[in-house]
Amino acid sequence: MRPENISLKPLAEIGSFSLLCLFLFFGASDVFANSGPALTLLTSNEEGSEYGLSLQILVLMTVLTIVPSIVILMTSFTRIIIVLSLLRQALGTGQTPPNQVLLGIAFFLSIFIMKPVMDQIYEAAYVPVENEEISFQEGLNNALPPLRDFMLAQVREKDLLMFMEMAEQGPVTERSEIPISTLVPAFVTSELKTAFTIGFMLYIPFVIIDLIVASILMSMGMMMLSPMMISLPFKLLLFVLVDGWGLITGSLVSTFA
């Protein structure tokens, strides 16, 4: 197969989060590289010698560190991982499933949910930049609107207004006028509220089982026996019988519809 016949679209679909990370990272790199003296500290001693201290590497390493966290907080990952963690606590299974499994489930569910958004980013930003039709900075600007629309579809109006008031921003007439610096914290706050609401609903049936088992043990005079140890098999049995993982994953995906 010749190199020109290789399609990059499947790679972009599989590594959708990496694509956005590259846009943000190299976009920042381009801005920092073109800033010139703004990122260079020059000092002179009494003898007239100059010492150049470039801050570009420091800034780029900082951006590289925070970009994955930013991308995670701007997608469906936050809601999914919190719900899965609360589910594990409600079941009372300790560290089962382990954190690596929960992170893997949350990551690939996020890719599944964010695929339409990443397809738009691929077509509107990556392809034109790859074909040298637009500059990288223009591609970065084209990559933000699909992600902005996704966050606006999930954010609570109350949270968005709260952050706009704190930022002393006036009313806007178009959705595109809402700055990312205001939209992201409002989106994260809304995701936390939604995740804890779903977690509360998940806790109810398992708490009922714990209460029933504890009442039965106390009525039998077996107060020294831990109710959690007896109720755990019943909670696992209930979770398996109702196809809990299918219900949880399906419900989580449907909340982003």
Short mmCIF file of C-alpha atoms in Angstrom, two decimals:
data_model
loop_
_atom_site.label_atom_id
_atom_site.label_comp_id
_atom_site.label_asym_id
_atom_site.label_seq_id
_atom_site.Cartn_x
_atom_site.Cartn_y
_atom_site.Cartn_z
CA MET A 1 0.00 0.00 0.00
CA ARG A 2 1.41 3.36 -0.96
CA PRO A 3 1.60 6.04 1.72
CA GLU A 4 -0.75 8.40 -0.16
CA ASN A 5 -3.51 5.78 -0.02
CA ILE A 6 -3.46 5.54 3.76
CA SER A 7 -6.49 7.19 5.39
CA LEU A 8 -5.99 9.01 8.65
CA LYS A 9 -9.69 9.14 9.54
CA PRO A 10 -9.81 5.84 11.49
CA LEU A 11 -6.83 6.99 13.52
CA ALA A 12 -8.57 10.26 14.25
CA GLU A 13 -11.72 8.45 15.35
CA ILE A 14 -9.86 6.08 17.66
CA GLY A 15 -7.61 8.80 19.10
CA SER A 16 -10.22 11.55 19.25
CA PHE A 17 -9.04 12.86 22.62
CA SER A 18 -5.43 12.87 21.43
CA LEU A 19 -6.45 14.88 18.37
CA LEU A 20 -7.91 17.66 20.46
CA CYS A 21 -4.90 17.54 22.80
CA LEU A 22 -2.60 18.02 19.82
CA PHE A 23 -4.65 20.96 18.59
CA LEU A 24 -4.51 22.68 21.96
CA PHE A 25 -0.87 21.85 22.62
CA PHE A 26 0.56 22.76 19.23
CA GLY A 27 -1.76 25.75 19.03
CA ALA A 28 -0.22 27.02 22.22
CA SER A 29 3.21 26.13 20.84
CA ASP A 30 2.56 28.21 17.75
CA VAL A 31 1.44 31.19 19.80
CA PHE A 32 4.40 30.95 22.14
CA ALA A 33 6.88 30.47 19.32
CA ASN A 34 5.62 33.60 17.53
CA SER A 35 5.64 35.71 20.69
CA GLY A 36 9.39 36.25 20.55
CA PRO A 37 10.78 38.59 23.19
CA ALA A 38 7.65 38.31 25.34
CA LEU A 39 8.86 34.93 26.50
CA THR A 40 12.56 35.74 26.75
CA LEU A 41 14.06 37.40 29.77
CA LEU A 42 17.27 39.28 29.01
CA THR A 43 19.37 40.75 31.77
CA SER A 44 22.70 42.56 31.70
CA ASN A 45 25.29 42.72 34.39
CA GLU A 46 27.72 45.55 35.03
CA GLU A 47 30.16 44.17 32.47
CA GLY A 48 27.55 44.32 29.73
CA SER A 49 27.10 40.56 29.39
CA GLU A 50 23.62 39.30 28.48
CA TYR A 51 22.03 36.17 29.86
CA GLY A 52 19.13 34.78 27.81
CA LEU A 53 16.50 32.79 29.77
CA SER A 54 13.91 31.30 27.41
CA LEU A 55 10.56 30.56 29.01
CA GLN A 56 9.12 28.70 26.04
CA ILE A 57 10.08 25.24 27.29
CA LEU A 58 8.66 25.97 30.73
CA VAL A 59 5.38 27.24 29.31
CA LEU A 60 5.05 24.37 26.83
CA MET A 61 5.68 21.77 29.53
CA THR A 62 3.03 23.45 31.68
CA VAL A 63 0.54 23.37 28.82
CA LEU A 64 1.37 19.73 28.10
CA THR A 65 0.63 18.91 31.75
CA ILE A 66 -2.75 20.61 31.98
CA VAL A 67 -4.14 19.92 28.50
CA PRO A 68 -5.27 16.32 29.28
CA SER A 69 -7.11 17.56 32.37
CA ILE A 70 -8.75 20.34 30.36
CA VAL A 71 -9.86 17.94 27.64
CA ILE A 72 -11.25 15.48 30.21
CA LEU A 73 -13.24 18.22 31.93
CA MET A 74 -14.69 19.40 28.60
CA THR A 75 -16.09 15.98 27.66
CA SER A 76 -18.44 13.37 29.10
CA PHE A 77 -15.65 11.69 31.06
CA THR A 78 -16.35 13.49 34.36
CA ARG A 79 -19.96 12.38 34.66
CA ILE A 80 -19.22 8.78 33.72
CA ILE A 81 -16.29 8.20 36.08
CA ILE A 82 -18.14 9.74 39.05
CA VAL A 83 -21.24 7.61 38.46
CA LEU A 84 -19.15 4.44 38.13
CA SER A 85 -17.26 5.26 41.33
CA LEU A 86 -20.49 5.87 43.25
CA LEU A 87 -21.90 2.63 41.87
CA ARG A 88 -18.91 0.70 43.18
CA GLN A 89 -19.36 2.27 46.61
CA ALA A 90 -23.09 1.50 46.59
CA LEU A 91 -22.36 -2.14 45.83
CA GLY A 92 -19.83 -2.22 48.66
CA THR A 93 -17.32 -4.24 46.65
CA GLY A 94 -14.29 -2.27 47.83
CA GLN A 95 -11.79 -1.95 44.98
CA THR A 96 -13.69 -4.23 42.60
CA PRO A 97 -13.78 -3.30 39.74
CA PRO A 98 -10.33 -1.73 40.12
CA ASN A 99 -9.68 1.90 39.22
CA GLN A 100 -7.97 0.95 35.96
CA VAL A 101 -11.10 -0.86 34.77
CA LEU A 102 -13.38 2.04 35.70
CA LEU A 103 -11.08 4.51 33.95
CA GLY A 104 -11.00 2.30 30.86
CA ILE A 105 -14.79 2.03 30.77
CA ALA A 106 -15.18 5.77 31.25
CA PHE A 107 -12.59 6.53 28.58
CA PHE A 108 -14.08 4.37 25.84
CA LEU A 109 -17.65 5.37 26.70
CA SER A 110 -16.48 8.98 26.39
CA ILE A 111 -15.01 8.24 22.96
CA PHE A 112 -18.32 6.64 21.93
CA ILE A 113 -20.32 9.65 23.17
CA MET A 114 -17.92 12.27 21.81
CA LYS A 115 -17.49 10.60 18.40
CA PRO A 116 -19.95 12.92 16.57
CA VAL A 117 -18.19 15.95 18.04
CA MET A 118 -14.76 14.63 17.13
CA ASP A 119 -15.95 13.83 13.60
CA GLN A 120 -16.96 17.46 13.22
CA ILE A 121 -13.58 18.57 14.54
CA TYR A 122 -11.85 16.20 12.13
CA GLU A 123 -13.75 17.48 9.10
CA ALA A 124 -13.72 21.18 10.03
CA ALA A 125 -10.22 21.49 11.46
CA TYR A 126 -7.91 18.53 10.94
CA VAL A 127 -8.57 17.88 7.23
CA PRO A 128 -8.17 21.52 6.11
CA VAL A 129 -4.97 21.89 8.12
CA GLU A 130 -3.63 18.58 6.76
CA ASN A 131 -4.39 19.74 3.20
CA GLU A 132 -2.76 23.11 3.94
CA GLU A 133 -5.98 24.92 3.10
CA ILE A 134 -5.98 26.91 6.34
CA SER A 135 -3.40 27.78 8.96
CA PHE A 136 -3.06 25.85 12.18
CA GLN A 137 -4.44 28.75 14.22
CA GLU A 138 -7.53 28.82 12.00
CA GLY A 139 -7.87 25.07 12.43
CA LEU A 140 -7.73 25.50 16.19
CA ASN A 141 -10.50 28.10 15.99
CA ASN A 142 -12.59 25.73 13.84
CA ALA A 143 -12.13 22.92 16.38
CA LEU A 144 -13.70 24.82 19.28
CA PRO A 145 -17.33 25.41 18.06
CA PRO A 146 -18.37 21.69 18.04
CA LEU A 147 -17.01 21.27 21.55
CA ARG A 148 -18.71 24.48 22.63
CA ASP A 149 -22.06 23.26 21.27
CA PHE A 150 -21.67 19.98 23.16
CA MET A 151 -21.02 21.74 26.46
CA LEU A 152 -23.86 24.20 25.91
CA ALA A 153 -26.24 21.28 25.33
CA GLN A 154 -25.33 19.78 28.73
CA VAL A 155 -24.76 22.84 30.91
CA ARG A 156 -27.46 24.02 33.29
CA GLU A 157 -28.67 27.52 32.62
CA LYS A 158 -28.51 28.38 36.33
CA ASP A 159 -24.84 27.43 36.55
CA LEU A 160 -23.98 29.32 33.37
CA LEU A 161 -25.71 32.47 34.59
CA MET A 162 -23.97 32.19 37.94
CA PHE A 163 -20.51 32.15 36.39
CA MET A 164 -21.40 34.91 33.94
CA GLU A 165 -22.51 37.09 36.85
CA MET A 166 -19.31 36.34 38.78
CA ALA A 167 -17.30 37.27 35.69
CA GLU A 168 -19.39 40.47 35.38
CA GLN A 169 -20.37 39.61 31.82
CA GLY A 170 -23.45 41.17 30.32
CA PRO A 171 -26.21 39.34 28.44
CA VAL A 172 -25.27 37.73 25.13
CA THR A 173 -27.37 37.42 21.99
CA GLU A 174 -25.61 34.41 20.47
CA ARG A 175 -24.24 31.20 21.94
CA SER A 176 -20.87 31.82 20.32
CA GLU A 177 -20.43 34.96 22.42
CA ILE A 178 -20.15 32.92 25.63
CA PRO A 179 -16.42 32.72 26.42
CA ILE A 180 -14.81 29.35 27.00
CA SER A 181 -13.39 30.59 30.31
CA THR A 182 -16.96 30.93 31.59
CA LEU A 183 -18.49 27.93 29.84
CA VAL A 184 -16.00 25.32 31.08
CA PRO A 185 -16.46 25.87 34.85
CA ALA A 186 -20.24 26.06 34.37
CA PHE A 187 -20.14 22.79 32.41
CA VAL A 188 -18.01 21.07 35.06
CA THR A 189 -20.35 22.23 37.83
CA SER A 190 -23.37 20.96 35.92
CA GLU A 191 -21.69 17.62 35.28
CA LEU A 192 -20.92 17.21 38.98
CA LYS A 193 -24.54 17.93 39.92
CA THR A 194 -25.87 15.52 37.31
CA ALA A 195 -23.41 12.78 38.31
CA PHE A 196 -24.29 13.02 42.00
CA THR A 197 -28.00 13.01 41.19
CA ILE A 198 -27.60 9.80 39.22
CA GLY A 199 -25.45 8.37 42.02
CA PHE A 200 -28.18 9.11 44.57
CA MET A 201 -30.71 7.21 42.48
CA LEU A 202 -28.30 4.26 42.25
CA TYR A 203 -27.80 4.16 46.00
CA ILE A 204 -31.49 3.77 46.88
CA PRO A 205 -32.06 0.07 45.99
CA PHE A 206 -28.79 -1.02 47.60
CA VAL A 207 -29.52 0.94 50.78
CA ILE A 208 -32.92 -0.77 50.97
CA ILE A 209 -31.23 -4.17 50.78
CA ASP A 210 -28.80 -3.16 53.55
CA LEU A 211 -31.69 -2.02 55.76
CA ILE A 212 -33.64 -5.24 55.20
CA VAL A 213 -30.64 -7.44 55.97
CA ALA A 214 -29.73 -5.38 59.05
CA SER A 215 -33.31 -5.60 60.37
CA ILE A 216 -33.41 -9.37 59.88
CA LEU A 217 -30.08 -9.87 61.64
CA MET A 218 -31.13 -7.73 64.59
CA SER A 219 -34.45 -9.57 64.91
CA MET A 220 -32.49 -12.83 65.02
CA GLY A 221 -30.15 -11.47 67.68
CA MET A 222 -27.11 -11.67 65.41
CA MET A 223 -25.91 -8.15 66.15
CA MET A 224 -22.24 -9.10 66.02
CA LEU A 225 -22.49 -10.20 62.40
CA SER A 226 -21.77 -7.46 59.85
CA PRO A 227 -24.86 -6.72 57.71
CA MET A 228 -22.58 -5.64 54.84
CA MET A 229 -21.07 -9.11 54.57
CA ILE A 230 -24.53 -10.72 54.29
CA SER A 231 -26.08 -8.11 52.01
CA LEU A 232 -23.22 -8.05 49.49
CA PRO A 233 -24.16 -11.34 47.75
CA PHE A 234 -27.78 -10.21 47.50
CA LYS A 235 -26.76 -6.87 46.00
CA LEU A 236 -24.51 -8.59 43.47
CA LEU A 237 -27.30 -11.03 42.62
CA LEU A 238 -29.78 -8.20 42.11
CA PHE A 239 -27.29 -6.27 39.99
CA VAL A 240 -26.63 -9.27 37.75
CA LEU A 241 -30.29 -10.25 37.39
CA VAL A 242 -31.33 -6.80 36.20
CA ASP A 243 -28.32 -6.59 33.83
CA GLY A 244 -26.89 -3.71 35.84
CA TRP A 245 -23.91 -2.91 33.65
CA GLY A 246 -26.06 -2.74 30.55
CA LEU A 247 -28.56 -0.47 32.28
CA ILE A 248 -25.86 1.80 33.69
CA THR A 249 -23.90 2.21 30.47
CA GLY A 250 -27.04 2.59 28.36
CA SER A 251 -28.53 5.15 30.74
CA LEU A 252 -25.31 7.13 30.91
CA VAL A 253 -25.05 7.32 27.13
CA SER A 254 -28.72 8.32 26.83
CA THR A 255 -28.23 11.23 29.25
CA PHE A 256 -26.03 12.91 26.62
CA ALA A 257 -28.55 12.46 23.82
#
